[in-house]
Amino acid sequence: MKFLVKLLSFLTLGPHSNYLCMLGCYTHCRMGVKANIVTRRKYLTTGRAFSNTSVDNIIKGIVYHSASTDVFHNLAFEDWVYNNLDLTHSDVLLLWCNSPCVVVGRHQNPWAECNHRVVEGSKVKVARRRSGGGTVYHDRGNLNCSFFTSRERYNRQKNLKTIISGVKRRWPLVDLEATCRDDIMLNKDFKISGSASRLGRDIAYHHCTLLHSCNKDMLLEVLNVKSNGITHKATASVPSPVKNLGDMDARVYHESLIQTIADQFYTEREPLGKPVIYDVDPSDAQIWPGVHSYREELQSWKWVYGKTPPFSIQRGDDTLSVLIHVSQGNISGVIVRYVSDEILINSIQQLCASLKGSRFCTRTHTTNNAVWRFAKPTKVYSENYEVYSEL
Amino acid sequence: MAGAIRGVCRLQPFIKTFSLISQQKVTAFTKPCNYQYQNACRSFTSQMNKLLSEMRFTEEHEWVRQEGSTPHVTVGITDYAQDSLGDIVFVELPEVGSQVVEKDSIGAIESVKAVSDVYCPASGTVTEVNTELESTPEVVNTSPLEDGWLFKMELADVSSLDTLLTEKEYKDYLHGLE
């Protein structure tokens, strides 16, 4: 039976295409909205690297939809496609969404970009992606679209046009526009999509968000970072007022959006196989060998926090101030400046020594406060002096 | 008529004098400035030509400059690369002391457009990184061949430089891309 299906797949795809995207059983089969192409869903159970060739230079395309909502699985799958597929003659569109999480850009400072007091202890995960750009909040109401192409065909405006054309064709009254910064604006004032990219030797990807029914209250709370004394040279986010597509038309939600965008994608490319959305399990190492190692790295503290560019954080007042230097996520130096009649140098130095080399986290803020409380003078004498304790 | 002619004749020396003065003024204003500018251009061009002739290149738009005939080289990205990237906001460099392998991705450059992987031109050990780029990454845009160098390394095999493109081969490669 497997052999027959395999034979059929080769006959369907033609002699030049070697990608096995047809094998497997119909575990999911949903009728999409009929536009020009009916997009059914199929579950991908086998696959291997593209090695397709084309003698007619027609670019083929395939749409994947991730069955996982784990941000690390999905980012790992992006890495897998980036490192393993040959996209000389094919494009891949990956559609995915995550459980609530914050995703910072490759060279950003997570402590400066999101409110860790809200995040810690909650179910909101913090992740760092491989591409650049600013910080985004993800939940089930935020669709991610990753366009994988060859380096030569990398074109962000074209990808955004695919999304906008698809949405407008189905919901003509929705006013969408792509800006020169590769954002998508709703009614010219509200940002519903931001972009980021990664460029390699032969392959490139452009991924963008699409807010359709995101929890805006949570978004604002998580990304609301008040002045916290951090000084850094990391890439900074550019905040914008946001809105959901679903606010304009209640028929816009995850399923209808992915069907619409997939339809538009397939009108612009020859489908590699059938013009369907393929559900993929990004955690399946049998189909995607090595994907677990990408996930382990992306989930590690060393990547999420240790990749942070060097920064410093200062707290204090006129009598006491504490300056902490952080490098690769670890405390590299502490400077305490205080005014007191009591000589507390040894105690302060012991406290600072215990901090040096340890991982920086919000608990350090508490430790910061502990230094402040410990050193605060209880009595004021007539003579005051300054003492610096530096490690 | 005679008076008029005389009047005209009288004007002409003034006109000639004025022309001479204006020409002299124009010459006095432009000649030294123009001369210095041309000299500066010639000096810069010859410096650049000398730099480029000493370099080897990769198809990933990196340049490699050997120090004498030692296995120590300096690596950076070409002017074509920095122009394609746009304004650079962050440069991620390999760690000093790390062993690197030819064609591996060993760093990244973030511009307002994207993050681009930096590939290792040859195998060896990283000996120094350009720490100035931490605070001024834009130097890679303004001086990609000199001050915007990325890192230095010690090659495992000096002969691996022979596999890289010469200046002419790299220029031909760029022509092919257009």
Short mmCIF file of N, CA and C in Angstrom, two decimals, chain A residues 325 330-334 350-359 391:
data_model
loop_
_atom_site.label_atom_id
_atom_site.label_comp_id
_atom_site.label_asym_id
_atom_site.label_seq_id
_atom_site.Cartn_x
_atom_site.Cartn_y
_atom_site.Cartn_z
N HIS A 325 27.25 45.36 36.62
CA HIS A 325 27.60 45.12 35.21
C HIS A 325 27.31 43.68 34.89
N ASN A 330 25.71 37.04 32.95
CA ASN A 330 26.27 36.84 34.29
C ASN A 330 26.78 38.16 34.86
N ILE A 331 26.69 38.29 36.18
CA ILE A 331 27.16 39.52 36.82
C ILE A 331 28.69 39.54 36.75
N SER A 332 29.23 40.57 36.12
CA SER A 332 30.69 40.65 35.98
C SER A 332 31.30 41.65 36.94
N GLY A 333 30.51 42.52 37.51
CA GLY A 333 31.07 43.50 38.44
C GLY A 333 29.97 44.21 39.20
N VAL A 334 30.30 44.60 40.43
CA VAL A 334 29.33 45.33 41.26
C VAL A 334 30.06 46.53 41.87
N GLN A 350 31.79 41.23 50.89
CA GLN A 350 31.34 39.83 50.92
C GLN A 350 30.08 39.66 50.11
N LEU A 351 29.17 40.62 50.27
CA LEU A 351 27.90 40.53 49.55
C LEU A 351 28.15 40.63 48.05
N CYS A 352 29.01 41.58 47.65
CA CYS A 352 29.28 41.76 46.21
C CYS A 352 29.98 40.54 45.64
N ALA A 353 30.90 39.95 46.41
CA ALA A 353 31.63 38.77 45.94
C ALA A 353 30.66 37.63 45.67
N SER A 354 29.63 37.55 46.47
CA SER A 354 28.68 36.45 46.28
C SER A 354 27.86 36.67 45.02
N LEU A 355 27.72 37.93 44.60
CA LEU A 355 26.95 38.21 43.39
C LEU A 355 27.75 37.97 42.12
N LYS A 356 29.05 38.25 42.20
CA LYS A 356 29.86 38.19 40.98
C LYS A 356 29.90 36.78 40.42
N GLY A 357 29.70 36.66 39.12
CA GLY A 357 29.74 35.36 38.46
C GLY A 357 28.40 34.65 38.45
N SER A 358 27.44 35.15 39.22
CA SER A 358 26.14 34.48 39.25
C SER A 358 25.27 35.03 38.13
N ARG A 359 24.26 34.25 37.81
CA ARG A 359 23.38 34.67 36.72
C ARG A 359 22.55 35.87 37.15
N LEU A 391 34.53 45.63 42.67
CA LEU A 391 35.14 44.32 42.38
C LEU A 391 35.29 44.20 40.87
#
